[in-house]
Tab-separated table of C-alpha atoms and ligand atoms in Angstrom:
chain	number	residue	atom	x	y	z
E	166	MET	CA	-222.597	52.284	-2.917
E	167	ILE	CA	-219.907	54.694	-3.972
E	168	ASN	CA	-218.323	56.579	-1.102
E	169	ARG	CA	-220.665	54.882	1.287
E	170	ARG	CA	-219.085	54.824	4.668
E	171	GLU	CA	-219.977	51.693	6.499
E	172	PHE	CA	-218.537	50.715	9.798
E	173	LEU	CA	-218.769	47.146	10.706
E	174	ARG	CA	-220.909	47.093	13.798
E	175	LEU	CA	-221.021	43.680	15.278
E	176	THR	CA	-223.679	44.165	17.869
E	177	GLY	CA	-224.534	41.470	20.322
E	178	THR	CA	-227.986	40.488	19.022
E	179	GLY	CA	-228.732	39.230	22.490
E	180	ALA	CA	-231.988	37.509	21.624
E	181	LEU	CA	-230.392	35.551	18.832
E	182	ALA	CA	-227.503	34.534	20.990
E	183	MET	CA	-229.964	33.266	23.592
E	184	LEU	CA	-231.755	31.202	21.012
E	185	ALA	CA	-228.608	29.221	20.500
E	186	GLY	CA	-228.717	27.595	23.886
E	187	GLY	CA	-226.981	24.275	23.824
E	188	ALA	CA	-225.585	23.298	20.512
E	189	PHE	CA	-227.999	20.409	20.213
E	190	HIS	CA	-231.327	22.012	20.870
E	191	GLY	CA	-233.255	24.146	18.504
E	192	GLY	CA	-232.139	24.637	14.986
E	193	ARG	CA	-233.295	22.495	12.146
E	194	SER	CA	-230.949	19.762	11.146
E	195	VAL	CA	-230.201	20.155	7.463
E	196	LEU	CA	-228.338	17.030	6.574
E	197	ALA	CA	-228.292	16.732	2.830
E	198	SER	CA	-227.371	13.094	2.492
E	199	GLU	CA	-228.045	11.317	5.719
E	200	GLU	CA	-226.176	8.070	5.651
E	201	LYS	CA	-227.361	5.766	8.342
E	202	ALA	CA	-224.128	3.807	8.079
E	203	PHE	CA	-221.940	6.784	8.887
E	204	ARG	CA	-220.213	6.084	12.184
E	205	PRO	CA	-218.212	9.113	13.247
E	206	ASP	CA	-214.886	8.722	15.039
E	207	VAL	CA	-215.070	12.388	15.843
E	208	GLU	CA	-218.191	14.426	16.459
E	209	LEU	CA	-218.275	18.060	17.388
E	210	ALA	CA	-220.475	21.107	17.531
E	211	LEU	CA	-219.324	24.344	15.998
E	212	ARG	CA	-221.257	27.518	16.639
E	213	ALA	CA	-220.791	30.922	15.021
E	214	ALA	CA	-221.952	33.826	17.176
E	215	PRO	CA	-221.154	37.395	18.173
E	216	ALA	CA	-218.505	37.644	20.861
E	217	GLU	CA	-215.988	40.009	22.399
E	218	ALA	CA	-212.240	39.860	22.192
E	219	ALA	CA	-209.517	41.780	23.991
E	220	ILE	CA	-207.235	42.738	21.111
E	221	LEU	CA	-206.019	46.251	21.871
E	222	PRO	CA	-205.559	47.925	25.258
E	223	GLY	CA	-208.845	49.461	26.388
E	224	ALA	CA	-212.287	48.522	25.148
E	225	PRO	CA	-212.917	44.985	23.937
E	226	THR	CA	-213.598	44.487	20.232
E	227	GLN	CA	-216.937	43.129	19.029
E	228	VAL	CA	-216.217	40.147	16.817
E	229	TRP	CA	-217.898	37.097	15.372
E	230	SER	CA	-216.371	33.907	16.517
E	231	PHE	CA	-216.550	30.116	16.187
E	232	HIS	CA	-216.941	28.157	19.372
E	233	GLY	CA	-216.438	24.403	19.437
E	234	ASP	CA	-217.638	21.579	21.697
E	235	LEU	CA	-216.368	18.034	21.481
E	236	ILE	CA	-219.100	15.403	21.569
E	237	ARG	CA	-217.094	12.314	20.757
E	238	GLY	CA	-213.481	11.527	19.938
E	239	PRO	CA	-210.005	12.248	21.302
E	240	THR	CA	-209.845	15.277	23.598
E	241	ALA	CA	-207.052	16.777	21.477
E	242	THR	CA	-209.473	17.112	18.554
E	243	LEU	CA	-210.397	20.641	19.611
E	244	GLN	CA	-207.525	22.947	20.461
E	245	PRO	CA	-208.645	26.482	21.280
E	246	ILE	CA	-206.179	29.259	20.490
E	247	PRO	CA	-205.864	31.103	23.810
E	248	ASP	CA	-206.988	34.756	23.982
E	249	SER	CA	-208.180	34.768	20.408
E	250	TYR	CA	-211.329	35.321	18.414
E	251	LEU	CA	-210.145	32.544	16.105
E	252	GLY	CA	-212.100	29.316	16.136
E	253	PRO	CA	-210.574	26.268	17.833
E	254	THR	CA	-208.038	24.344	15.804
E	255	ILE	CA	-209.707	21.133	14.685
E	256	ARG	CA	-207.096	18.379	14.728
E	257	VAL	CA	-207.921	15.035	13.132
E	258	ARG	CA	-206.203	12.046	11.569
E	259	ARG	CA	-206.403	10.918	7.992
E	260	GLY	CA	-209.033	8.195	7.725
E	261	GLN	CA	-211.157	9.472	10.591
E	262	LYS	CA	-214.848	9.978	10.008
E	263	VAL	CA	-215.925	13.373	11.184
E	264	ARG	CA	-219.381	14.724	11.982
E	265	ILE	CA	-219.715	18.430	12.651
E	266	HIS	CA	-222.933	20.144	13.694
E	267	PHE	CA	-222.692	23.768	12.651
E	268	THR	CA	-225.096	26.192	14.338
E	269	ASN	CA	-225.513	29.666	12.921
E	270	ASP	CA	-226.148	32.217	15.657
E	271	LEU	CA	-225.057	35.175	13.564
E	272	PRO	CA	-227.582	37.851	12.608
E	273	GLN	CA	-227.242	36.762	8.958
E	274	GLU	CA	-226.998	33.632	6.817
E	275	SER	CA	-223.858	31.542	6.875
E	276	ILE	CA	-222.299	28.202	6.014
E	277	VAL	CA	-218.874	26.727	6.796
E	278	HIS	CA	-216.355	25.655	4.179
E	279	TRP	CA	-213.378	23.329	4.866
E	280	HIS	CA	-210.670	24.983	2.836
E	281	GLY	CA	-208.407	22.465	1.113
E	282	LEU	CA	-210.294	19.358	2.144
E	283	HIS	CA	-211.385	16.748	-0.360
E	284	VAL	CA	-215.029	16.191	0.635
E	285	PRO	CA	-218.366	15.498	-1.115
E	286	ALA	CA	-220.039	18.489	-2.772
E	287	ASP	CA	-222.805	18.828	-0.179
E	288	MET	CA	-220.231	18.739	2.645
E	289	ASP	CA	-218.101	21.511	1.154
E	290	GLY	CA	-220.020	24.548	2.400
E	291	HIS	CA	-221.218	25.911	-0.936
E	292	PRO	CA	-223.113	29.232	-0.603
E	293	ARG	CA	-226.305	27.573	-1.892
E	294	ASP	CA	-226.258	25.573	1.356
E	295	VAL	CA	-226.429	28.625	3.632
E	296	ILE	CA	-228.548	28.350	6.731
E	297	ALA	CA	-230.492	31.122	8.414
E	298	THR	CA	-230.006	32.397	11.937
E	299	GLY	CA	-230.732	29.687	14.477
E	300	GLN	CA	-230.464	26.824	12.006
E	301	ARG	CA	-228.073	23.924	11.953
E	302	TYR	CA	-226.191	22.115	9.190
E	303	THR	CA	-224.591	18.770	9.848
E	304	TYR	CA	-221.455	17.777	7.970
E	305	GLU	CA	-220.254	14.207	7.649
E	306	PHE	CA	-217.105	13.289	5.815
E	307	GLU	CA	-214.088	11.065	5.941
E	308	VAL	CA	-210.737	12.818	6.165
E	309	ARG	CA	-208.938	11.773	2.989
E	310	ASN	CA	-206.324	14.515	2.756
E	311	ARG	CA	-202.717	13.857	3.545
E	312	ALA	CA	-201.398	15.414	6.730
E	313	GLY	CA	-201.280	19.172	6.467
E	314	THR	CA	-202.529	22.562	7.569
E	315	TYR	CA	-205.996	23.266	6.229
E	316	TRP	CA	-208.551	25.724	7.555
E	317	TYR	CA	-212.233	26.546	7.808
E	318	HIS	CA	-214.192	29.724	7.295
E	319	PRO	CA	-217.702	30.859	6.267
E	320	HIS	CA	-218.747	30.976	2.616
E	321	PRO	CA	-222.105	32.793	2.332
E	322	HIS	CA	-223.024	34.594	-0.885
E	323	GLU	CA	-221.409	38.050	-1.012
E	324	GLN	CA	-220.703	38.050	2.740
E	325	THR	CA	-217.597	35.893	2.970
E	326	GLY	CA	-215.271	38.894	3.226
E	327	LEU	CA	-217.261	40.461	6.037
E	328	GLN	CA	-217.698	37.248	8.025
E	329	VAL	CA	-214.045	36.223	7.834
E	330	TYR	CA	-212.978	39.775	8.667
E	331	ALA	CA	-215.305	39.763	11.678
E	332	GLY	CA	-213.307	36.837	13.083
E	333	LEU	CA	-214.762	33.639	11.674
E	334	ALA	CA	-211.860	31.358	10.802
E	335	GLY	CA	-209.959	28.447	12.286
E	336	LEU	CA	-207.327	25.879	11.438
E	337	PHE	CA	-208.064	22.290	10.451
E	338	ILE	CA	-204.926	20.207	10.927
E	339	VAL	CA	-204.647	16.666	9.615
E	340	ASP	CA	-202.103	14.152	10.957
E	341	ASP	CA	-201.222	10.848	9.318
E	342	ALA	CA	-198.933	7.825	9.545
E	343	VAL	CA	-196.347	9.318	7.199
E	344	GLU	CA	-195.800	12.236	9.569
E	345	ASP	CA	-195.844	9.908	12.580
E	346	GLY	CA	-192.808	8.238	11.050
E	347	LEU	CA	-190.882	11.497	10.875
E	348	ASN	CA	-189.306	13.062	13.894
E	349	LEU	CA	-190.938	16.492	13.614
E	350	PRO	CA	-191.487	19.016	16.418
E	351	ARG	CA	-194.725	18.194	18.236
E	352	GLU	CA	-197.037	19.556	20.890
E	353	ALA	CA	-195.849	22.957	22.121
E	354	PHE	CA	-193.176	22.979	19.410
E	355	ASP	CA	-195.769	22.644	16.646
E	356	MET	CA	-197.018	26.226	16.502
E	357	PRO	CA	-199.761	27.677	14.295
E	358	LEU	CA	-199.449	31.313	13.205
E	359	VAL	CA	-202.524	32.803	11.553
E	360	LEU	CA	-201.747	36.133	9.859
E	361	GLN	CA	-204.587	38.633	9.505
E	362	ASP	CA	-204.695	42.391	9.041
E	363	ARG	CA	-207.336	44.562	10.654
E	364	LEU	CA	-208.319	48.211	10.870
E	365	PHE	CA	-209.682	49.585	14.150
E	366	ASN	CA	-211.573	52.773	14.908
E	367	PRO	CA	-210.657	54.845	18.007
E	368	ASP	CA	-213.100	52.746	20.069
E	369	ASN	CA	-211.206	49.567	19.203
E	370	GLN	CA	-213.976	48.380	16.869
E	371	LEU	CA	-213.293	46.763	13.532
E	372	VAL	CA	-213.667	48.904	10.429
E	373	TYR	CA	-214.405	47.250	7.093
E	374	LEU	CA	-214.827	48.742	3.614
E	375	THR	CA	-214.924	52.486	4.050
E	376	HIS	CA	-214.372	53.267	0.383
E	377	HIS	CA	-215.392	51.564	-2.849
E	378	MET	CA	-211.774	51.381	-3.975
E	379	GLU	CA	-211.195	48.975	-1.092
E	380	ARG	CA	-213.589	46.559	-2.709
E	381	MET	CA	-211.760	46.860	-5.968
E	382	THR	CA	-208.284	46.284	-4.570
E	383	GLY	CA	-209.375	44.095	-1.693
E	384	PHE	CA	-209.443	45.281	1.885
E	385	VAL	CA	-206.182	45.724	3.756
E	386	GLY	CA	-205.938	46.668	7.412
E	387	GLU	CA	-203.472	48.696	9.365
E	388	ARG	CA	-202.339	46.214	11.991
E	389	ILE	CA	-201.158	42.692	11.538
E	390	LEU	CA	-202.686	40.287	14.042
E	391	VAL	CA	-201.130	36.894	14.629
E	392	ASN	CA	-203.457	34.300	16.144
E	393	GLY	CA	-205.822	37.162	16.850
E	394	ARG	CA	-203.271	39.139	18.863
E	395	ALA	CA	-201.718	42.507	18.094
E	396	ALA	CA	-197.907	42.931	18.358
E	397	PHE	CA	-197.558	39.172	18.656
E	398	GLN	CA	-194.645	37.879	20.682
E	399	THR	CA	-193.984	34.614	22.407
E	400	PRO	CA	-191.164	32.977	24.343
E	401	VAL	CA	-189.611	29.985	22.588
E	402	ALA	CA	-187.078	27.378	23.643
E	403	PRO	CA	-183.706	27.205	21.883
E	404	ARG	CA	-184.665	24.207	19.727
E	405	PRO	CA	-186.501	23.457	16.462
E	406	TYR	CA	-190.149	24.409	16.013
E	407	ARG	CA	-192.627	23.672	13.284
E	408	LEU	CA	-194.379	26.924	12.355
E	409	ARG	CA	-197.631	26.428	10.455
E	410	ILE	CA	-198.367	29.778	8.859
E	411	LEU	CA	-201.746	30.625	7.334
E	412	ASN	CA	-202.408	33.846	5.499
E	413	GLY	CA	-205.931	34.331	6.828
E	414	SER	CA	-206.180	37.897	5.534
E	415	ASN	CA	-208.876	39.049	3.139
E	416	ALA	CA	-206.501	40.523	0.559
E	417	ARG	CA	-203.066	41.217	2.006
E	418	ILE	CA	-200.037	39.434	0.580
E	419	TYR	CA	-197.027	38.762	2.803
E	420	ARG	CA	-193.419	38.191	1.871
E	421	LEU	CA	-192.062	36.227	4.790
E	422	ALA	CA	-188.469	36.572	5.959
E	423	TRP	CA	-186.366	36.593	9.129
E	424	SER	CA	-185.472	40.178	9.975
E	425	ASP	CA	-181.761	39.382	10.265
E	426	GLY	CA	-181.628	37.976	6.752
E	427	ARG	CA	-180.995	34.356	7.637
E	428	PRO	CA	-182.758	31.995	5.249
E	429	LEU	CA	-186.130	30.328	5.817
E	430	THR	CA	-186.373	26.549	5.883
E	431	VAL	CA	-189.649	25.632	4.190
E	432	ILE	CA	-191.022	22.153	4.905
E	433	GLY	CA	-194.641	22.368	3.775
E	434	SER	CA	-197.227	24.215	1.722
E	435	ASP	CA	-201.039	24.107	1.345
E	436	GLY	CA	-201.446	20.335	1.183
E	437	GLY	CA	-198.791	19.274	3.691
E	438	LEU	CA	-195.110	18.439	3.660
E	439	LEU	CA	-192.798	18.910	0.701
E	440	GLU	CA	-190.596	16.041	-0.437
E	441	LYS	CA	-187.571	17.686	1.091
E	442	PRO	CA	-186.802	20.953	2.872
E	443	LEU	CA	-186.344	24.057	0.782
E	444	ILE	CA	-183.975	26.844	1.815
E	445	THR	CA	-184.928	30.309	0.609
E	446	ASP	CA	-184.563	33.925	1.719
E	447	THR	CA	-188.214	34.931	1.361
E	448	VAL	CA	-191.580	33.315	0.658
E	449	MET	CA	-194.540	35.077	-0.876
E	450	LEU	CA	-197.806	34.101	0.788
E	451	GLY	CA	-201.086	35.100	-0.842
E	452	PRO	CA	-204.475	35.054	0.922
E	453	ALA	CA	-205.521	31.528	2.022
E	454	GLU	CA	-202.114	30.013	1.272
E	455	ARG	CA	-200.146	28.126	3.918
E	456	VAL	CA	-196.464	27.610	4.424
E	457	GLU	CA	-194.748	25.505	7.054
E	458	LEU	CA	-191.337	26.506	8.353
E	459	TRP	CA	-188.722	24.633	10.316
E	460	ALA	CA	-187.455	27.254	12.752
E	461	ASP	CA	-184.492	26.190	14.848
E	462	PHE	CA	-184.353	28.881	17.516
E	463	SER	CA	-181.130	27.464	18.954
E	464	ARG	CA	-179.460	29.210	16.015
E	465	TRP	CA	-180.293	32.573	17.530
E	466	GLY	CA	-178.788	31.766	20.865
E	467	LYS	CA	-180.104	32.378	24.338
E	468	ASP	CA	-181.842	35.670	25.141
E	469	GLN	CA	-181.888	36.664	21.511
E	470	GLU	CA	-185.003	37.582	19.582
E	471	ALA	CA	-185.997	36.050	16.262
E	472	VAL	CA	-188.283	38.343	14.298
E	473	LEU	CA	-190.507	37.177	11.468
E	474	VAL	CA	-191.270	40.029	9.095
E	475	SER	CA	-193.045	40.695	5.842
E	476	LYS	CA	-190.822	42.463	3.339
E	477	PHE	CA	-191.869	45.129	0.875
E	478	ILE	CA	-193.629	43.830	-2.237
E	479	ASP	CA	-193.483	46.332	-5.049
E	480	LEU	CA	-196.898	45.681	-6.566
E	481	ALA	CA	-196.789	48.979	-8.442
E	482	ALA	CA	-193.657	47.887	-10.265
E	483	VAL	CA	-195.209	44.524	-11.039
E	484	SER	CA	-198.251	46.207	-12.444
E	485	ALA	CA	-196.072	48.167	-14.836
E	486	LEU	CA	-194.648	45.013	-16.421
E	487	PRO	CA	-195.507	44.325	-20.039
E	488	GLY	CA	-198.659	42.258	-20.203
E	489	ALA	CA	-199.983	43.648	-16.965
E	490	GLY	CA	-202.366	45.959	-18.758
E	491	MET	CA	-202.578	49.712	-18.734
E	492	MET	CA	-201.297	51.325	-15.636
E	493	GLY	CA	-202.805	54.449	-14.223
E	494	PRO	CA	-201.096	56.470	-11.551
E	495	ARG	CA	-201.074	54.497	-8.351
E	496	ARG	CA	-200.948	57.104	-5.704
E	497	GLY	CA	-199.581	55.865	-2.458
E	498	MET	CA	-198.708	52.424	-3.718
E	499	THR	CA	-195.031	53.003	-3.138
E	500	GLY	CA	-195.460	55.554	-0.393
E	501	GLY	CA	-194.656	53.118	2.376
E	502	GLY	CA	-197.895	53.534	4.344
E	503	VAL	CA	-198.822	50.526	6.442
E	504	MET	CA	-202.272	50.349	4.847
E	505	ILE	CA	-200.824	49.424	1.487
E	506	ASN	CA	-200.870	45.872	0.255
E	507	GLY	CA	-197.209	44.886	0.091
E	508	ALA	CA	-196.049	47.309	2.787
E	509	PRO	CA	-193.352	45.963	5.118
E	510	HIS	CA	-194.539	44.800	8.540
E	511	THR	CA	-193.224	43.062	11.610
E	512	LEU	CA	-195.271	39.901	12.079
E	513	ALA	CA	-194.055	38.008	15.126
E	514	ARG	CA	-191.289	38.177	17.738
E	515	PHE	CA	-189.893	35.022	19.297
E	516	GLN	CA	-187.866	35.483	22.489
E	517	VAL	CA	-185.428	32.625	22.871
E	518	THR	CA	-185.334	31.661	26.550
E	519	GLY	CA	-184.459	28.719	28.768
E	520	ASP	CA	-183.107	25.393	27.683
E	521	GLY	CA	-184.773	23.388	24.991
E	522	GLY	CA	-182.759	20.224	24.973
E	523	ARG	CA	-181.649	19.382	21.495
E	524	GLY	CA	-184.916	18.574	19.782
E	525	PRO	CA	-185.233	16.679	16.535
E	526	GLU	CA	-182.943	17.000	13.515
E	527	LEU	CA	-184.346	18.349	10.284
E	528	PRO	CA	-185.147	15.252	8.179
E	529	GLU	CA	-183.454	15.154	4.790
E	530	ARG	CA	-186.539	13.664	3.244
E	531	LEU	CA	-190.003	14.692	4.328
E	532	ALA	CA	-193.126	13.126	2.767
E	533	PRO	CA	-193.366	11.616	-0.704
E	534	LEU	CA	-195.657	13.443	-3.130
E	535	GLU	CA	-197.590	10.470	-4.444
E	536	ALA	CA	-197.650	10.055	-8.195
E	537	PHE	CA	-200.454	11.949	-9.834
E	538	GLU	CA	-202.846	9.131	-10.544
E	539	VAL	CA	-206.410	9.049	-11.705
E	540	PRO	CA	-208.354	5.833	-12.114
E	541	ARG	CA	-209.509	6.335	-15.687
E	542	THR	CA	-207.494	7.773	-18.551
E	543	GLY	CA	-210.085	8.409	-21.264
E	544	ALA	CA	-210.834	12.039	-20.459
E	545	ASN	CA	-207.361	12.948	-19.290
E	546	GLY	CA	-205.094	15.581	-20.663
E	547	ARG	CA	-207.559	18.234	-21.658
E	548	THR	CA	-206.427	21.841	-21.168
E	549	ARG	CA	-208.822	24.590	-20.135
E	550	ARG	CA	-208.056	28.250	-19.906
E	551	PHE	CA	-209.523	30.741	-17.450
E	552	ASP	CA	-209.068	34.490	-17.880
E	553	LEU	CA	-209.326	36.566	-14.727
E	554	ALA	CA	-210.331	40.207	-14.737
E	555	MET	CA	-211.650	42.827	-12.370
E	556	ASN	CA	-213.400	45.627	-14.193
E	557	HIS	CA	-216.041	48.181	-13.291
E	558	MET	CA	-216.479	46.752	-9.804
E	559	ARG	CA	-217.167	43.321	-11.157
E	560	GLY	CA	-214.939	40.276	-10.969
E	561	THR	CA	-215.030	37.870	-13.871
E	562	ILE	CA	-213.629	34.521	-14.927
E	563	ASN	CA	-213.849	34.055	-18.700
E	564	ASN	CA	-216.121	37.098	-18.719
E	565	ARG	CA	-218.624	35.419	-16.469
E	566	THR	CA	-219.512	36.392	-12.960
E	567	PHE	CA	-220.787	34.119	-10.161
E	568	GLU	CA	-224.156	32.417	-10.532
E	569	MET	CA	-225.363	30.377	-7.573
E	570	GLN	CA	-226.278	27.257	-9.525
E	571	GLY	CA	-224.860	28.269	-12.871
E	572	VAL	CA	-222.174	26.238	-14.550
E	573	ALA	CA	-221.129	26.341	-18.204
E	574	GLU	CA	-220.312	23.445	-20.464
E	575	ASP	CA	-216.663	24.486	-20.460
E	576	GLU	CA	-216.728	24.258	-16.661
E	577	THR	CA	-217.861	20.648	-16.691
E	578	VAL	CA	-215.293	17.920	-16.100
E	579	SER	CA	-215.498	14.141	-15.821
E	580	LEU	CA	-215.170	12.216	-12.610
E	581	ASP	CA	-211.909	10.260	-12.452
E	582	SER	CA	-210.137	12.455	-14.947
E	583	SER	CA	-207.071	14.645	-14.915
E	584	GLU	CA	-206.734	17.955	-16.744
E	585	ILE	CA	-204.534	20.987	-17.073
E	586	TRP	CA	-206.112	24.257	-16.012
E	587	GLU	CA	-204.415	27.434	-17.086
E	588	PHE	CA	-205.265	30.639	-15.247
E	589	VAL	CA	-204.381	33.978	-16.800
E	590	ASN	CA	-204.346	37.231	-14.861
E	591	ARG	CA	-205.148	39.694	-17.618
E	592	GLY	CA	-204.376	42.710	-15.513
E	593	GLY	CA	-207.457	44.895	-15.843
E	594	MET	CA	-207.850	48.367	-14.464
E	595	PRO	CA	-206.182	48.666	-12.048
E	596	PRO	CA	-204.032	45.538	-12.443
E	597	LEU	CA	-204.353	43.392	-9.342
E	598	PRO	CA	-202.997	40.138	-7.935
E	599	HIS	CA	-205.469	37.237	-7.785
E	600	PRO	CA	-204.940	34.291	-5.426
E	601	ILE	CA	-206.894	31.540	-7.188
E	602	HIS	CA	-208.422	28.734	-5.156
E	603	VAL	CA	-210.157	25.562	-6.317
E	604	HIS	CA	-212.487	23.727	-3.939
E	605	GLY	CA	-212.639	20.054	-3.201
E	606	MET	CA	-209.132	19.033	-4.156
E	607	GLN	CA	-205.395	19.609	-4.132
E	608	PHE	CA	-203.528	20.271	-7.369
E	609	ARG	CA	-199.925	20.611	-8.514
E	610	VAL	CA	-198.465	23.729	-10.093
E	611	LEU	CA	-196.815	22.767	-13.380
E	612	GLY	CA	-195.348	26.147	-14.165
E	613	ARG	CA	-195.853	29.867	-14.491
E	614	LEU	CA	-195.130	32.446	-17.125
E	615	GLY	CA	-194.277	36.079	-16.586
E	616	ALA	CA	-193.328	35.507	-12.952
E	617	PRO	CA	-192.013	38.792	-11.548
E	618	PHE	CA	-191.159	37.281	-8.161
E	619	GLY	CA	-188.966	34.258	-7.702
E	620	ASP	CA	-190.228	33.495	-4.227
E	621	VAL	CA	-193.762	32.306	-4.900
E	622	LEU	CA	-194.108	28.866	-3.324
E	623	ASP	CA	-195.430	26.527	-6.028
E	624	GLN	CA	-194.119	23.321	-4.506
E	625	GLY	CA	-196.008	20.426	-3.002
E	626	TRP	CA	-199.760	19.997	-3.108
E	627	LYS	CA	-201.628	23.256	-3.456
E	628	ASP	CA	-205.200	24.501	-3.313
E	629	THR	CA	-204.505	28.220	-3.768
E	630	VAL	CA	-202.080	29.800	-6.213
E	631	LEU	CA	-201.096	33.464	-6.411
E	632	LEU	CA	-201.164	35.205	-9.797
E	633	MET	CA	-199.545	38.607	-10.146
E	634	PRO	CA	-200.803	40.949	-12.885
E	635	GLY	CA	-199.836	39.627	-16.287
E	636	GLU	CA	-198.976	36.162	-14.994
E	637	ARG	CA	-200.272	32.803	-16.098
E	638	VAL	CA	-200.022	29.496	-14.272
E	639	ARG	CA	-200.650	25.932	-15.366
E	640	LEU	CA	-202.143	23.536	-12.849
E	641	GLN	CA	-202.448	19.780	-12.910
E	642	MET	CA	-205.944	18.972	-11.694
E	643	ARG	CA	-207.552	15.676	-10.806
E	644	PHE	CA	-211.214	15.025	-10.192
E	645	THR	CA	-211.759	11.942	-8.067
E	646	ASP	CA	-214.287	10.405	-5.680
E	647	TYR	CA	-216.925	13.111	-5.566
E	648	PRO	CA	-219.243	14.224	-8.368
E	649	GLY	CA	-221.208	17.462	-8.121
E	650	LEU	CA	-220.906	21.215	-8.019
E	651	PHE	CA	-217.767	22.829	-6.566
E	652	LEU	CA	-216.421	26.374	-6.518
E	653	TYR	CA	-213.306	27.955	-7.899
E	654	HIS	CA	-212.596	31.603	-7.199
E	655	CYS	CA	-210.263	34.399	-6.304
E	656	HIS	CA	-209.470	34.240	-2.574
E	657	ASN	CA	-209.107	37.983	-2.350
E	658	LEU	CA	-212.377	37.911	-0.426
E	659	GLU	CA	-213.617	41.236	-1.766
E	660	HIS	CA	-213.020	39.936	-5.294
E	661	GLU	CA	-214.841	36.748	-4.437
E	662	ASP	CA	-217.785	38.701	-3.045
E	663	MET	CA	-217.778	40.831	-6.209
E	664	GLY	CA	-218.308	37.795	-8.369
E	665	MET	CA	-214.841	36.517	-9.253
E	666	MET	CA	-216.088	33.025	-8.521
E	667	ARG	CA	-217.670	30.262	-10.586
E	668	ASN	CA	-218.899	26.722	-10.200
E	669	TYR	CA	-217.334	23.743	-11.882
E	670	TYR	CA	-219.274	20.551	-12.236
E	671	VAL	CA	-217.838	17.068	-11.856
E	672	ARG	CA	-219.988	14.752	-13.945
E	673	ALA	CA	-220.134	11.138	-12.831
Z	185	C2O	CU1	-211.122	29.388	1.467
Z	185	C2O	CU2	-213.964	29.096	-1.348
Z	185	C2O	O1	-212.561	29.220	0.097
Z	186	CU	CU1	-211.837	26.281	-0.297
Z	187	CU	CU1	-208.755	38.651	-7.299
C-alpha cells in the first residue's frame, strides 16, 4: 500500500452501462420496508454511471456521475447543473413524500446517502445497504427537515472518498412555508456553489491518492472546481443573490471571504436559515458543511467584479498549539503551494452586468430556530464523550474503528431523548482537523474549547462540525422518530474510509 501509485482510471465499462437501459428495467428492487400505504408526491430515478465531462480545455475527463429522471411530481424537482458532472439538484418541499429509485451502474458497489436529512435508518444509505452493479435500491421517505441546503453522495464501505472524488454528488434543497413568507432571492438569483478540489494528470484525467500520506492527511487537489467547472465565473445582475455554498471536497477546508475585504453576510448554515443575518469577514467551511450568503452585487457597481476567495489557513500554526499533540516538522505546510490544505485560492468570479432592478431587502429576521424539544424527558441530559484520533493509518473514535454492524453499549441512545455529545480532537501524529458528521439528524453546537479560529460557523442547525487539532466541541443532540442504526464519522473522506466512523444505535 505504501508508495503505491494509483491513478484513478474511470473507464467506460461499456457493457455495464448498457445493462442499465431504462431506469426501470433490470435491477433487483431492494426495498427494505415496503409500505403499501406510501403515496409519493415526488418520484424519481437516480442512476450512477461512468460519464465524460468537459472540465479543462482539451480531452474530456472520465468521471462518475448521477443522472436523474423525474417520474412524478413538479417539473422543478430535478434541476440539472449545466455543464457539470454533478448530479441534478433535487428540490423538494417539507412534508412531501419522496420515492427515489437508485440504480447502480458503476463497476463497483454503491449506495446513496442523503446528507443532513432526517430519515429512517434503512433509507439513510448505510454502507451495509450497498447494492452491486446493475441493482436497484428504492428509497421512500417524508421530507421532515426545515428548508435548507442538504446534499447527497455515495456511502459504500471504504470507497466513499473515491466515488465522491470521481464526481458522485448533488444538492438536495428543501423549501418550506417559513421561507415562502420571507422575501428571499429566488430562481436565477438563488445560486448553488459546490466547491471541490481536483488533481488532473496531463491527459486531463483525475488523479486520486498517489501517496499514502494523502490518505493520512486527506486528499487535496490542485484546482478548485465550482459546480464542476474550473476557473468558475458567471455574470450576475446588480442586485441581491442567495449563494448556497457546499464544501463538497474530500478533505480541503476553505476560509471564505470577498477578495476586496468587504464583509460576508451569512444567512444560513447546514440545516437552513439562521435566526438573523450575521456579518463577518471570513467563514471557515470544513468538508460537507454548508453556508448561505446574501450577496448584494449592486454594492460592487456596474461592470465591477466580485471575487469570492479562500484565505490562507495556517494549519501548521494550529497544530503547534498546546493540546494539539506532538508536532513533527511539517514540510511544505506553510510553503504556499496550491496543493496544501489551507492554501489561498480564488474560488469564483462574479461579473456585475446589466440592470437588476432593486431586488428584495435583506430581512432583519430570518427563520426561527425552534426550541429544542424532545417528547420524553426521562433519558435526557446524558453526556457522552468521543475522542478522535488518526494514528498508524487508522482512524479511531474512542479507540474503535468502523465495524459494519458493530455498535457499543456507550453508542446506544434512547429514542425520544436528548443528550450532549462532546467530541475531542486529540491531535495525533500528525495533528489533523476532523469535520465530524452525525447521520439522521440536525444538532446544535453548544460551545467549543481551544478554538484557534474565530470564524468557524457554529450557528443554526448543524450536521457537520469542524474540529481543529486540540479542540473540543459540545453538541446538543436529539433522537426522534426513527429507531435503528445510524453513522457518525469524520467527513474527511479519506479518514472515513480509514475507519474514523462508527455506528450509533437508537433504541426504541
Ligand atoms: Cu455526507 Cu456519512 O455522510
Ligand atoms: Cu450524512
Ligand atoms: Cu478526520
